[in-house]
Amino acid sequence: MVDYGIKFWSNGDFIIDEGVVKVNYMSKPALIDIVREVREKGYMGPLLIRFPHLINNQITKLYNAFESSIMEYQYKGEFKAVFPLKVNQMPNFVLPLVELSRTKCYGLEAGSKAELIVAMSYTDKGSPITVNGFKDKEMISLGFIAANMGHDITLTIEGINELKIIIDIANDMPEPYPNIGLRIRLHSIGKGIWAKSGGITSKFGLTSTELLQAMKMLESSKLLHKFTMIHFHIGSQISDISPLKKAIREVGNIYAELRKMGAINLTSVNIGGGLAVEYAQYESMNCKNYTLEEFSGNVVFSLKEIVKNKNELEPDIFIESGRFISASHAVLITPVLELFSQEYDEGALNLKDDNNPPLVEELNDLYHSITDKNAIEYLHDSLDHMESLLTLFDLGYIDLRDRSNTEVLVHLIIKKVIQLLKYKNHNEIIKIQKSVQERYLLNCSFFQSLPDYWGLEQNFPVMPLDRLDRRPTRAASLWDITCDSDGEISFNPQMPLYLHDIDISREEYFLGFFLVGAYQEVLGMRHNLFTHPTEFSVIFDDDLNKGYEIDYLLEAQTIVDVLDDLDYDTKEIERILKQHIEDSDLDSDTKKVVLGKLYVMLSENGYLRTIAK
C-alpha cells in the first residue's frame, strides 16, 4: 500500500483504512462515500469539501500550545490571536470560524475596508480586531466607528501619514478611540518565497527613526495612552525557526525601549503570521524544521528573557497565523476524465498485410514476446525504435499508418512492462518514468482552485480517494481542462506521483488535493471563465444516521451568472442567441428543441460532464 505521505502532512486528520481515505473523526466516513453521495444528487465537476471540525482542531492546537508554554515558563502575559481575512474570506469558512472560537479570545484581522466591515459585523465585542495594510481617511474613520460600537480594535500604523490622519480624526471626535499599533520594519527576515514581506526593505512598517517620530507625535497629541501594540511580520510560511528567534530578540528590545520612553500602555507584541503548514508528501522535502510546541516555546521564552533583562512588563502575545488555521479544513476533489494513453489498445493497431517497415515488425515482435526477464531491455529497444521511426516519418520514408502503429505498439509495450514489473522496485523503471508518464485529465482548473501552484510552484498533497490497497503503477502528470499549457502539474522525479492504471469508461477515479483552505479560493482566477467549484460542509453529529450530514451546499455558478458577474448583458446575449436560432433554416420543431437545449446549458456550470469520444 502506498500512503502518499499522509503521515507527514495530515496530522492525523485523514487516514487510510480498507483501501480508502477516511476522515479521522467520529464516524470516520470515507471521502469517496461523501463524494458519491453528493454526485448522486446531480452535482458534477470538481467539489470543494469543508470540514469545520478541522478549523476547531487548529484553533485548539494553537491555544493549547501557547498556553502550555506560558504555564511552563511562568509567563505573565496572555495569549491572543486574530485570523487574517485575506487568507480566506469565504462566509462558509469565516462564520464557522467565529462560532467555533467564541470561548477563546480570538478575533479577526482586516486589511481593507470590505474586510473591516466583515470584522465589525461578526467579531464578538470581547474579541480583538486588528487592522493592517495601507489606509486612507475613510478606512481609519471606520476604525473609530468600530471603537464607538464597543469593539476592541487596534489600528496598526504602516506609515507616519496614517498616524497624522488618526490624530486629525481624534481632534474632531470624543473617545472611545481605537487602540494604536505601530508596525516595525525589522532587519530580521524569514526564509522562502514570502520572505520579502519582512526585512528593512519590506513594503510595510516604520524604521527606527520613524518610530521615534511617531512617539513624539503621540505624546504631543495626547494619544500616547492609546498606543498599546507593536507588530512585525517576517513572512508567510516560515520554514526555519532561526529567523523567528532573531526577530523576537529584535522586537523584544524595541518593546522594552518604547516602554522606557513612556509608552506605559504598550502591553502587546503582535508577532504576525508565518506559522508554517507541512505540505510535503516526502519526508526529505519537508516545509518546516520545527513543531508547533517548539514555535510557541521559543516565542514565550525569548520574550520573557528579553523583558526580564530590561526589567519590563511581560507583554501579551498576539499572533495572526491564518494559513495554520485554515489550510487543513478544505479538500478539493476532482474527477479524472481521461487517461491519454488509453486510446492505444490492440484494437487501434492497423498493421499492413505486408510491407510493414522492419522496425514496426520488430516492435510487434517485442510486444508479443516480452517477459519480466527481458522487460527493461525490450522497453529500451521500443523507445529507440520509436525515435527512429518518427525520424523516418519526418523524412517521408514511412506513412501515417506506420506512424500510428508505432505509437500504439510502444504504448502497449510500456503498459505491459509496467504490468509485469509492478511488484518490483526496479531502478530502471523509476529512471525512465518521466518519459513514460501517463497524462491524467482532471475536471478542474488549477488557475481557479490551485493558483499558488501555478503562480508560486506551491505543491499540495494529492492522492486518489480509493484503491489504496492496490499499488499504483503509472507515473502521473496532471492536466486541467483549461485551454492553457500552464494548466499542468508535471511529473517530478524528486517528488514523484504514481496513480492507478484504470479504465475511465468503466469506473470512476477521483483525486483529492488537500490543505487547500488557505488563499486558494480568494486568489483563484476565472481563466476560461471556470468558477469556484460546488462546495459543501460536512457536519459531524453522533445523533445522525451516518454520523454526519452534508450542509451549506453552494453550487458552482451557472454560465449565465459568470457572464453577468463580468458585466455582460445576459438578457441581450439570450436575445441574440434566440434570434440566431429563429433566423436559421431549421424547422419550427427543431428550433424549439435547440432553444431548449441552449437554455439548459446556460443554466449549468461550465465544468465538463464527460469527454466526447
Coordinates of C-alpha atoms in Angstrom, one line a residue:
M1 CA 0.0 0.0 0.0
V2 CA 1.2 3.5 -0.9
D3 CA 0.2 6.1 1.7
Y4 CA 1.1 9.3 -0.4
G5 CA 2.9 10.7 2.7
I6 CA -0.3 11.1 4.6
K7 CA 1.6 10.6 7.9
F8 CA 3.7 13.7 7.1
W9 CA 1.0 16.3 6.0
S10 CA -2.3 15.2 7.5
N11 CA -1.5 15.4 11.3
G12 CA -3.9 12.5 11.7
D13 CA -6.9 14.4 10.2
F14 CA -7.2 11.8 7.5
I15 CA -6.2 8.2 7.5
I16 CA -6.1 5.2 5.1
D17 CA -8.3 2.3 6.1
E18 CA -9.7 -0.5 4.0
G19 CA -8.1 0.9 0.9
V20 CA -9.8 4.3 1.1
V21 CA -9.1 7.8 2.6
K22 CA -11.3 8.4 5.6
V23 CA -11.9 11.4 7.8
N24 CA -10.3 10.5 11.1
Y25 CA -13.1 11.9 13.3
M26 CA -16.2 10.4 15.0
S27 CA -17.9 8.1 12.5
K28 CA -14.8 8.2 10.2
P29 CA -16.6 8.3 6.8
A30 CA -14.7 7.6 3.6
L31 CA -14.2 10.6 1.4
I32 CA -15.2 8.6 -1.6
D33 CA -18.6 7.9 0.0
I34 CA -19.2 11.6 0.7
V35 CA -18.3 12.4 -2.9
R36 CA -20.6 9.8 -4.3
E37 CA -23.5 11.0 -2.1
V38 CA -23.2 14.5 -3.4
R39 CA -22.8 13.4 -7.0
E40 CA -25.9 11.2 -6.8
K41 CA -27.8 14.5 -6.2
G42 CA -26.6 15.7 -9.6
Y43 CA -23.6 17.9 -8.6
M44 CA -20.9 17.2 -11.1
G45 CA -17.5 18.6 -11.8
P46 CA -15.0 19.4 -9.0
L47 CA -16.1 19.6 -5.4
L48 CA -14.7 21.6 -2.5
I49 CA -15.4 19.9 0.8
R50 CA -15.1 21.9 4.1
F51 CA -14.6 20.2 7.5
P52 CA -15.4 22.8 10.2
H53 CA -14.2 20.4 12.9
L54 CA -10.7 20.9 11.5
I55 CA -11.0 24.6 12.0
N56 CA -11.7 24.0 15.6
N57 CA -8.8 21.5 15.8
Q58 CA -6.3 24.0 14.6
I59 CA -7.6 26.8 16.9
T60 CA -7.5 24.4 19.9
K61 CA -3.9 23.3 19.0
L62 CA -2.7 26.9 18.7
Y63 CA -4.1 28.0 22.0
N64 CA -3.1 24.8 23.8
A65 CA 0.5 25.2 22.6
F66 CA 0.9 28.8 23.7
E67 CA -1.0 28.4 27.0
S68 CA 1.2 25.4 27.8
S69 CA 4.3 27.4 27.1
I70 CA 3.0 30.3 29.2
M71 CA 2.5 27.9 32.0
E72 CA 5.8 26.2 31.6
Y73 CA 7.8 29.4 31.7
Q74 CA 5.5 31.1 34.2
Y75 CA 4.9 33.9 31.7
K76 CA 2.7 36.7 33.0
G77 CA 1.3 37.9 29.7
E78 CA -1.7 36.5 27.9
F79 CA -2.1 34.8 24.5
K80 CA -4.5 36.2 22.0
A81 CA -5.0 35.7 18.2
V82 CA -6.8 37.0 15.2
F83 CA -7.5 35.4 11.8
P84 CA -6.3 37.5 8.8
L85 CA -9.3 37.6 6.5
K86 CA -7.1 37.9 3.4
V87 CA -6.3 34.2 3.8
N88 CA -9.9 33.1 3.4
Q89 CA -12.9 35.5 3.3
M90 CA -15.5 32.9 2.2
P91 CA -18.5 33.0 4.5
N92 CA -18.7 29.2 4.8
F93 CA -15.3 29.4 6.4
V94 CA -15.5 32.7 8.3
L95 CA -18.8 32.2 10.0
P96 CA -18.0 28.7 11.4
L97 CA -14.6 30.1 12.5
V98 CA -16.2 32.9 14.5
E99 CA -18.7 30.5 16.1
L100 CA -16.1 27.8 16.9
S101 CA -13.8 30.4 18.6
R102 CA -16.3 32.1 20.9
T103 CA -14.7 30.5 24.0
K104 CA -11.3 31.9 23.1
C105 CA -10.0 35.5 22.8
Y106 CA -9.9 35.1 19.1
G107 CA -10.8 37.8 16.6
L108 CA -10.3 38.9 13.0
E109 CA -7.7 40.9 11.2
A110 CA -8.7 43.2 8.3
G111 CA -6.5 44.6 5.5
S112 CA -9.2 46.5 3.5
K113 CA -12.4 48.4 4.1
A114 CA -14.5 45.5 3.0
E115 CA -12.7 43.1 5.3
L116 CA -13.1 45.6 8.1
I117 CA -16.8 45.7 7.6
V118 CA -16.9 41.9 7.8
A119 CA -14.8 42.0 11.1
M120 CA -17.0 44.7 12.6
S121 CA -20.1 42.6 11.8
Y122 CA -19.0 39.2 13.0
T123 CA -16.3 39.7 15.7
D124 CA -17.6 39.4 19.3
K125 CA -17.3 42.5 21.3
G126 CA -14.9 40.9 23.7
S127 CA -12.6 39.6 20.9
P128 CA -9.9 41.7 19.2
I129 CA -9.9 43.3 15.8
T130 CA -6.6 44.4 14.2
V131 CA -6.3 46.5 11.0
N132 CA -3.2 46.2 8.9
G133 CA -2.2 47.5 5.5
F134 CA -2.3 50.9 3.9
K135 CA -5.3 53.1 5.0
D136 CA -7.0 56.3 3.9
K137 CA -9.1 58.6 6.0
E138 CA -12.3 56.7 5.3
M139 CA -10.8 53.4 6.4
I140 CA -9.3 54.9 9.6
S141 CA -12.7 56.5 10.3
L142 CA -14.2 53.0 10.1
G143 CA -11.9 52.1 12.9
F144 CA -13.2 54.9 15.0
I145 CA -16.8 53.8 14.3
A146 CA -15.8 50.3 15.4
A147 CA -14.4 51.7 18.6
N148 CA -17.7 53.6 19.1
M149 CA -19.6 50.3 18.7
G150 CA -17.6 48.9 21.6
H151 CA -15.1 46.8 19.6
D152 CA -11.6 46.1 20.9
I153 CA -9.9 47.4 17.8
T154 CA -6.3 48.2 17.1
L155 CA -5.3 50.3 14.0
T156 CA -1.7 49.2 13.1
I157 CA 0.1 52.1 11.6
E158 CA 2.2 51.4 8.4
G159 CA 3.4 55.0 7.9
I160 CA 3.6 58.4 9.6
N161 CA 0.9 59.8 7.3
E162 CA -1.6 57.3 8.8
L163 CA -0.8 58.5 12.3
K164 CA -1.4 62.1 11.2
I165 CA -4.9 61.1 10.0
I166 CA -5.6 59.4 13.3
I167 CA -4.6 62.5 15.2
D168 CA -6.8 64.7 13.0
I169 CA -9.9 62.5 13.4
A170 CA -9.3 62.2 17.2
N171 CA -9.2 66.1 17.4
D172 CA -12.8 66.1 15.9
M173 CA -14.3 63.2 17.9
P174 CA -14.7 62.3 21.6
E175 CA -13.4 59.0 22.9
P176 CA -13.7 56.0 22.7
Y177 CA -10.8 55.9 20.2
P178 CA -9.4 52.8 18.6
N179 CA -6.1 51.5 20.0
I180 CA -3.0 52.3 18.1
G181 CA -0.4 49.8 17.0
L182 CA 2.9 50.5 15.3
R183 CA 4.3 48.1 12.7
I184 CA 8.1 47.8 13.0
R185 CA 10.3 47.3 10.0
L186 CA 12.8 44.8 11.4
H187 CA 16.2 43.9 10.0
S188 CA 15.2 40.2 10.5
I189 CA 13.6 38.4 7.6
G190 CA 12.2 34.9 7.2
K191 CA 13.2 32.3 4.5
G192 CA 11.5 31.2 1.4
I193 CA 9.4 32.8 -1.4
W194 CA 7.4 35.0 1.1
A195 CA 10.5 36.3 3.0
K196 CA 10.3 39.7 1.2
S197 CA 7.4 40.8 3.4
G198 CA 10.0 41.2 6.2
G199 CA 13.3 43.0 6.5
I200 CA 14.4 46.6 6.3
T201 CA 13.4 46.9 2.6
S202 CA 9.9 45.5 3.1
K203 CA 6.8 47.1 1.9
F204 CA 5.3 47.8 5.4
G205 CA 6.4 49.2 8.7
L206 CA 8.3 52.1 10.4
T207 CA 12.0 52.5 10.6
S208 CA 13.7 53.2 14.0
T209 CA 13.7 57.0 13.1
E210 CA 10.0 56.9 12.2
L211 CA 9.3 55.1 15.5
L212 CA 10.9 57.9 17.4
Q213 CA 8.9 60.4 15.3
A214 CA 5.7 58.5 16.0
M215 CA 6.3 58.6 19.7
K216 CA 6.7 62.4 19.7
M217 CA 3.5 62.8 17.7
L218 CA 1.6 60.5 20.0
E219 CA 2.9 62.4 23.1
S220 CA 2.2 65.9 21.7
S221 CA -1.3 64.9 20.6
K222 CA -2.1 63.3 24.0
L223 CA -2.7 59.9 22.3
L224 CA 0.2 58.1 23.8
H225 CA -2.2 56.2 26.1
K226 CA -3.8 54.6 23.0
F227 CA -0.5 53.1 21.9
T228 CA -0.9 49.5 23.0
M229 CA 0.7 47.2 20.5
I230 CA 3.8 46.8 18.3
H231 CA 3.6 44.5 15.3
F232 CA 6.0 42.7 13.0
H233 CA 5.8 40.1 10.2
I234 CA 8.8 38.3 8.7
G235 CA 7.0 36.3 6.1
S236 CA 4.3 33.7 5.4
Q237 CA 5.1 30.0 5.8
I238 CA 8.3 30.4 7.9
S239 CA 10.3 27.3 7.1
D240 CA 13.2 27.8 9.6
I241 CA 12.7 28.8 13.2
S242 CA 16.1 30.6 13.4
P243 CA 14.9 33.9 11.8
L244 CA 11.9 34.0 14.1
K245 CA 14.2 33.7 17.2
K246 CA 16.3 36.6 15.8
A247 CA 13.2 38.7 15.1
I248 CA 11.8 38.1 18.6
R249 CA 15.0 39.3 20.2
E250 CA 14.9 42.4 18.0
V251 CA 11.3 43.3 18.7
G252 CA 11.6 42.5 22.4
N253 CA 14.3 45.1 22.8
I254 CA 12.3 47.6 20.8
Y255 CA 9.3 46.9 23.0
A256 CA 11.3 47.5 26.2
E257 CA 12.9 50.7 24.8
L258 CA 9.5 52.1 23.9
R259 CA 8.1 51.4 27.3
K260 CA 11.0 53.1 28.9
M261 CA 10.3 56.2 26.7
G262 CA 6.9 56.5 28.3
A263 CA 4.6 54.1 26.3
I264 CA 3.3 52.6 29.6
N265 CA 0.1 51.3 27.9
L266 CA 2.2 49.4 25.4
T267 CA 1.4 45.9 26.6
S268 CA 1.1 43.7 23.4
V269 CA 3.6 42.3 20.9
N270 CA 2.0 41.0 17.7
I271 CA 4.3 38.5 16.0
G272 CA 2.2 38.5 12.8
G273 CA 1.7 35.3 10.8
G274 CA 4.1 32.8 9.3
L275 CA 3.4 29.6 11.3
A276 CA 4.1 27.1 8.6
V277 CA 2.0 24.2 7.3
E278 CA 3.6 21.0 6.2
Y279 CA 2.6 20.4 2.6
A280 CA 5.3 17.8 1.8
Q281 CA 4.4 14.2 0.8
Y282 CA 8.0 13.1 1.2
E283 CA 10.0 13.5 4.4
S284 CA 13.1 14.7 2.6
M285 CA 11.1 17.6 1.1
N286 CA 9.6 18.9 4.4
C287 CA 8.4 22.6 4.5
K288 CA 9.4 23.4 8.1
N289 CA 12.0 22.3 10.7
Y290 CA 10.1 22.9 13.9
T291 CA 6.9 21.8 15.7
L292 CA 4.1 24.0 17.0
E293 CA 5.3 23.4 20.5
E294 CA 8.8 24.5 19.6
F295 CA 7.4 27.6 17.9
S296 CA 5.3 28.7 20.9
G297 CA 8.1 27.8 23.4
N298 CA 10.6 29.9 21.5
V299 CA 8.3 32.9 21.3
V300 CA 7.4 32.8 25.0
F301 CA 10.8 32.0 26.4
S302 CA 12.6 34.6 24.2
L303 CA 10.2 37.4 25.1
K304 CA 10.4 36.6 28.8
E305 CA 14.2 36.6 28.9
I306 CA 14.5 39.9 27.0
V307 CA 12.0 41.9 29.1
K308 CA 13.4 40.3 32.3
N309 CA 16.8 41.7 31.3
K310 CA 15.3 45.1 30.6
N311 CA 13.2 44.9 33.8
E312 CA 9.9 45.5 31.9
L313 CA 6.4 44.0 31.9
E314 CA 5.9 40.7 30.0
P315 CA 3.7 41.6 27.1
D316 CA 0.5 39.9 25.8
I317 CA 1.4 37.9 22.7
F318 CA -0.7 38.2 19.6
I319 CA -0.5 36.0 16.5
E320 CA -2.1 36.3 13.1
S321 CA -1.4 32.8 11.7
G322 CA -4.1 32.3 9.0
R323 CA -2.6 29.5 6.9
F324 CA -2.2 27.3 10.0
I325 CA -5.8 27.7 11.0
S326 CA -7.5 27.4 7.6
A327 CA -5.4 25.2 5.2
S328 CA -6.4 21.8 6.5
H329 CA -10.2 22.4 6.6
A330 CA -10.7 22.2 2.8
V331 CA -10.2 19.4 0.3
L332 CA -10.6 19.8 -3.5
I333 CA -12.0 16.7 -5.1
T334 CA -11.7 16.3 -8.9
P335 CA -12.8 13.5 -11.2
V336 CA -10.4 12.1 -13.7
L337 CA -11.9 12.4 -17.2
E338 CA -9.3 10.6 -19.3
L339 CA -6.0 8.8 -19.4
F340 CA -4.4 9.9 -22.6
S341 CA -2.7 6.6 -23.4
Q342 CA -5.9 4.5 -23.1
E343 CA -6.7 5.2 -26.7
Y344 CA -3.8 2.9 -27.5
D345 CA -5.1 -0.6 -27.3
E346 CA -4.7 -3.6 -29.6
G347 CA -7.9 -2.6 -31.4
A348 CA -6.2 0.5 -32.5
L349 CA -3.5 -1.4 -34.4
N350 CA -3.8 -1.3 -38.1
L351 CA -0.9 -3.4 -39.3
K352 CA -0.5 -4.0 -43.1
D353 CA -0.8 -7.4 -44.5
D354 CA 2.7 -7.0 -45.9
N355 CA 5.3 -4.2 -46.3
N356 CA 5.3 -3.0 -42.7
P357 CA 8.5 -1.2 -42.0
P358 CA 11.1 -3.6 -40.4
L359 CA 11.2 -1.5 -37.2
V360 CA 7.4 -1.8 -36.9
E361 CA 7.6 -5.5 -37.3
E362 CA 10.3 -5.6 -34.6
L363 CA 8.1 -3.6 -32.3
N364 CA 5.3 -6.0 -32.9
D365 CA 7.6 -8.9 -32.1
L366 CA 8.8 -7.1 -28.9
Y367 CA 5.2 -6.7 -27.7
H368 CA 4.3 -10.3 -28.2
S369 CA 7.5 -11.8 -26.8
I370 CA 8.1 -9.6 -23.8
T371 CA 8.6 -11.2 -20.3
D372 CA 9.5 -10.0 -16.9
K373 CA 13.1 -11.1 -17.6
N374 CA 13.6 -9.0 -20.7
A375 CA 11.1 -6.3 -19.9
I376 CA 13.6 -3.5 -19.3
E377 CA 15.7 -4.4 -22.4
Y378 CA 12.7 -4.5 -24.6
L379 CA 11.4 -1.2 -23.2
H380 CA 14.6 0.5 -24.1
D381 CA 14.6 -1.1 -27.6
S382 CA 11.0 0.1 -28.2
L383 CA 11.8 3.7 -27.2
D384 CA 14.8 3.7 -29.5
H385 CA 12.7 2.2 -32.4
M386 CA 10.1 4.9 -31.9
E387 CA 12.6 7.7 -32.2
S388 CA 14.0 6.1 -35.4
L389 CA 10.5 5.6 -36.9
L390 CA 9.4 9.2 -36.1
T391 CA 12.6 10.4 -37.8
L392 CA 11.7 8.2 -40.9
F393 CA 8.2 9.7 -40.9
D394 CA 9.6 13.3 -40.9
L395 CA 11.9 12.3 -43.8
G396 CA 9.0 10.9 -45.7
Y397 CA 10.1 7.2 -45.7
I398 CA 7.1 5.8 -43.8
D399 CA 3.4 6.8 -44.0
L400 CA 0.9 8.0 -41.4
R401 CA -0.5 4.4 -40.9
D402 CA 3.0 3.3 -40.0
R403 CA 3.4 6.2 -37.5
S404 CA 0.1 5.3 -35.9
N405 CA 1.1 1.6 -35.5
T406 CA 4.4 2.8 -34.0
E407 CA 2.7 4.9 -31.3
V408 CA 0.2 2.2 -30.4
L409 CA 2.8 -0.6 -30.2
V410 CA 5.2 1.5 -28.0
H411 CA 2.3 2.4 -25.6
L412 CA 1.3 -1.3 -25.5
I413 CA 4.8 -2.3 -24.6
I414 CA 5.1 0.4 -21.9
K415 CA 1.9 -0.8 -20.3
K416 CA 2.9 -4.4 -20.5
V417 CA 6.3 -3.6 -18.9
I418 CA 4.7 -1.8 -16.0
Q419 CA 2.2 -4.6 -15.5
L420 CA 5.0 -7.2 -15.5
L421 CA 7.2 -5.3 -13.1
K422 CA 4.5 -3.6 -10.9
Y423 CA 5.5 -5.5 -7.8
K424 CA 9.2 -4.8 -8.2
N425 CA 11.1 -1.7 -7.1
H426 CA 13.1 -1.6 -10.3
N427 CA 15.5 1.3 -10.5
E428 CA 15.3 1.3 -14.3
I429 CA 11.6 1.8 -14.2
I430 CA 12.0 4.7 -11.8
K431 CA 14.6 6.3 -14.0
I432 CA 12.5 6.3 -17.2
Q433 CA 9.2 7.1 -15.6
K434 CA 9.4 10.7 -16.8
S435 CA 9.4 9.5 -20.4
V436 CA 6.6 7.0 -20.0
Q437 CA 4.4 9.0 -17.7
E438 CA 0.6 8.9 -18.0
R439 CA -1.4 12.1 -18.5
Y440 CA -4.5 12.3 -16.3
L441 CA -7.0 14.9 -17.4
L442 CA -8.8 16.4 -14.4
N443 CA -12.2 18.1 -14.4
C444 CA -10.9 21.3 -12.7
S445 CA -9.0 24.5 -13.3
F446 CA -5.6 24.8 -11.5
F447 CA -5.9 28.6 -12.1
Q448 CA -9.2 28.7 -10.2
S449 CA -8.6 26.1 -7.5
L450 CA -4.8 25.9 -7.0
P451 CA -3.5 29.3 -8.0
D452 CA -0.5 29.1 -5.7
Y453 CA 0.7 26.0 -7.7
W454 CA 0.5 28.0 -10.9
G455 CA 1.9 31.2 -9.5
L456 CA 4.4 30.1 -6.9
E457 CA 5.0 26.4 -7.6
Q458 CA 3.5 25.6 -4.2
N459 CA 2.8 21.9 -4.0
F460 CA -0.3 20.4 -2.4
P461 CA -0.7 16.9 -1.2
V462 CA -2.6 14.9 -3.8
M463 CA -3.8 11.3 -3.7
P464 CA -6.6 9.1 -5.0
L465 CA -9.5 8.6 -2.7
D466 CA -9.7 4.8 -3.1
R467 CA -7.8 1.7 -4.5
L468 CA -5.2 2.4 -1.8
D469 CA -4.8 -1.3 -1.2
R470 CA -3.5 -1.6 -4.8
R471 CA -0.1 -0.5 -5.8
P472 CA -0.2 2.5 -8.3
T473 CA 1.9 1.8 -11.3
R474 CA 1.7 4.9 -13.6
A475 CA 4.0 7.9 -13.2
A476 CA 1.4 10.7 -13.4
S477 CA 1.3 14.2 -14.8
L478 CA -2.0 16.1 -14.2
W479 CA -3.7 18.2 -16.8
D480 CA -6.6 20.5 -16.0
I481 CA -9.3 21.4 -18.6
T482 CA -8.2 25.0 -19.2
C483 CA -7.1 25.9 -22.7
D484 CA -3.6 26.7 -21.3
S485 CA -0.4 24.7 -21.3
D486 CA 0.4 26.1 -17.8
G487 CA -2.6 24.1 -16.5
E488 CA -0.4 21.1 -15.8
I489 CA 1.3 19.6 -12.8
S490 CA 4.2 17.8 -14.4
F491 CA 5.7 14.6 -13.2
N492 CA 8.6 15.4 -10.8
P493 CA 11.2 12.7 -10.3
Q494 CA 12.2 14.4 -7.0
M495 CA 8.6 14.2 -5.8
P496 CA 7.1 11.5 -7.9
L497 CA 3.3 11.0 -8.1
Y498 CA 2.1 7.5 -9.0
L499 CA -1.5 6.7 -9.8
H500 CA -3.5 3.7 -10.9
D501 CA -4.0 2.5 -14.4
I502 CA -7.8 2.5 -14.7
D503 CA -10.4 2.4 -17.4
I504 CA -12.4 5.5 -17.1
S505 CA -15.1 4.2 -19.4
R506 CA -15.9 1.5 -16.8
E507 CA -15.1 3.1 -13.4
E508 CA -14.7 6.5 -11.8
Y509 CA -11.5 7.7 -10.3
F510 CA -11.2 10.7 -8.0
L511 CA -8.2 12.7 -6.8
G512 CA -8.1 14.7 -3.6
F513 CA -6.0 17.8 -3.2
F514 CA -5.5 18.5 0.5
L515 CA -4.6 21.6 2.5
V516 CA -6.2 24.0 0.0
G517 CA -8.1 26.1 2.6
A518 CA -5.6 29.0 2.7
Y519 CA -5.5 31.6 0.0
Q520 CA -6.6 29.4 -2.9
E521 CA -10.2 30.4 -3.0
V522 CA -9.7 34.1 -2.7
L523 CA -6.8 34.1 -5.2
G524 CA -8.5 31.8 -7.7
M525 CA -9.0 33.4 -11.2
R526 CA -11.6 32.8 -13.8
H527 CA -9.3 31.7 -16.5
N528 CA -11.5 30.4 -19.3
L529 CA -14.4 31.5 -17.1
F530 CA -14.2 28.4 -14.9
T531 CA -15.6 29.4 -11.5
H532 CA -15.4 28.3 -7.8
P533 CA -16.4 24.6 -7.6
T534 CA -19.5 23.4 -6.0
E535 CA -18.8 23.4 -2.2
F536 CA -20.4 22.0 0.9
S537 CA -19.5 21.4 4.6
V538 CA -19.5 18.0 6.4
I539 CA -21.0 18.4 9.8
F540 CA -20.5 15.6 12.3
D541 CA -23.1 14.6 14.8
D542 CA -23.4 11.2 16.6
D543 CA -27.1 11.5 16.6
L544 CA -27.3 11.4 12.8
N545 CA -27.8 8.1 11.0
K546 CA -24.4 8.2 9.3
G547 CA -22.7 10.3 11.9
Y548 CA -22.5 13.3 9.6
E549 CA -24.6 15.4 7.3
I550 CA -24.0 17.5 4.2
D551 CA -24.8 21.1 4.8
Y552 CA -24.2 24.6 3.4
L553 CA -24.2 23.3 -0.2
L554 CA -23.4 26.0 -2.7
E555 CA -23.5 25.0 -6.3
A556 CA -20.9 26.4 -8.8
Q557 CA -22.1 29.4 -10.7
T558 CA -24.0 28.9 -13.9
I559 CA -22.7 30.2 -17.2
V560 CA -25.2 33.0 -17.2
D561 CA -24.2 34.0 -13.7
V562 CA -20.5 34.1 -14.6
L563 CA -21.2 36.3 -17.6
D564 CA -23.4 38.6 -15.5
D565 CA -20.6 39.0 -13.0
L566 CA -18.3 40.2 -15.8
D567 CA -21.0 42.8 -16.6
Y568 CA -22.2 41.2 -19.8
D569 CA -25.8 42.0 -20.6
T570 CA -27.0 38.4 -20.3
K571 CA -30.5 39.3 -21.4
E572 CA -29.1 40.7 -24.6
I573 CA -26.9 37.5 -25.0
E574 CA -30.0 35.3 -24.6
R575 CA -31.9 37.5 -27.1
I576 CA -29.2 37.4 -29.7
L577 CA -28.8 33.6 -29.4
K578 CA -32.5 33.1 -29.6
Q579 CA -32.7 35.3 -32.7
H580 CA -29.9 33.4 -34.4
I581 CA -31.9 30.2 -33.9
E582 CA -35.0 31.8 -35.2
D583 CA -33.1 33.0 -38.3
S584 CA -31.7 29.6 -39.0
D585 CA -33.1 27.2 -41.7
L586 CA -34.3 24.7 -39.1
D587 CA -37.9 23.7 -39.0
S588 CA -40.0 25.1 -36.2
D589 CA -40.0 21.9 -34.0
T590 CA -36.2 21.6 -34.3
K591 CA -35.8 25.2 -33.4
K592 CA -37.8 24.6 -30.1
V593 CA -35.6 21.6 -29.3
V594 CA -32.4 23.5 -30.0
L595 CA -33.5 26.5 -28.0
G596 CA -34.5 24.3 -25.1
K597 CA -31.1 22.6 -25.1
L598 CA -29.4 26.0 -25.2
Y599 CA -31.2 27.3 -22.1
V600 CA -30.4 24.1 -20.2
M601 CA -26.7 24.6 -21.0
L602 CA -26.8 28.3 -19.9
S603 CA -28.3 27.2 -16.6
E604 CA -25.4 24.8 -15.8
N605 CA -21.9 25.4 -14.6
G606 CA -19.0 25.4 -17.1
Y607 CA -17.2 22.3 -15.9
L608 CA -17.3 19.2 -18.1
R609 CA -19.6 16.3 -17.6
T610 CA -17.8 13.9 -19.8
I611 CA -15.3 13.8 -22.6
A612 CA -16.5 13.4 -26.2
K613 CA -15.1 10.2 -27.7

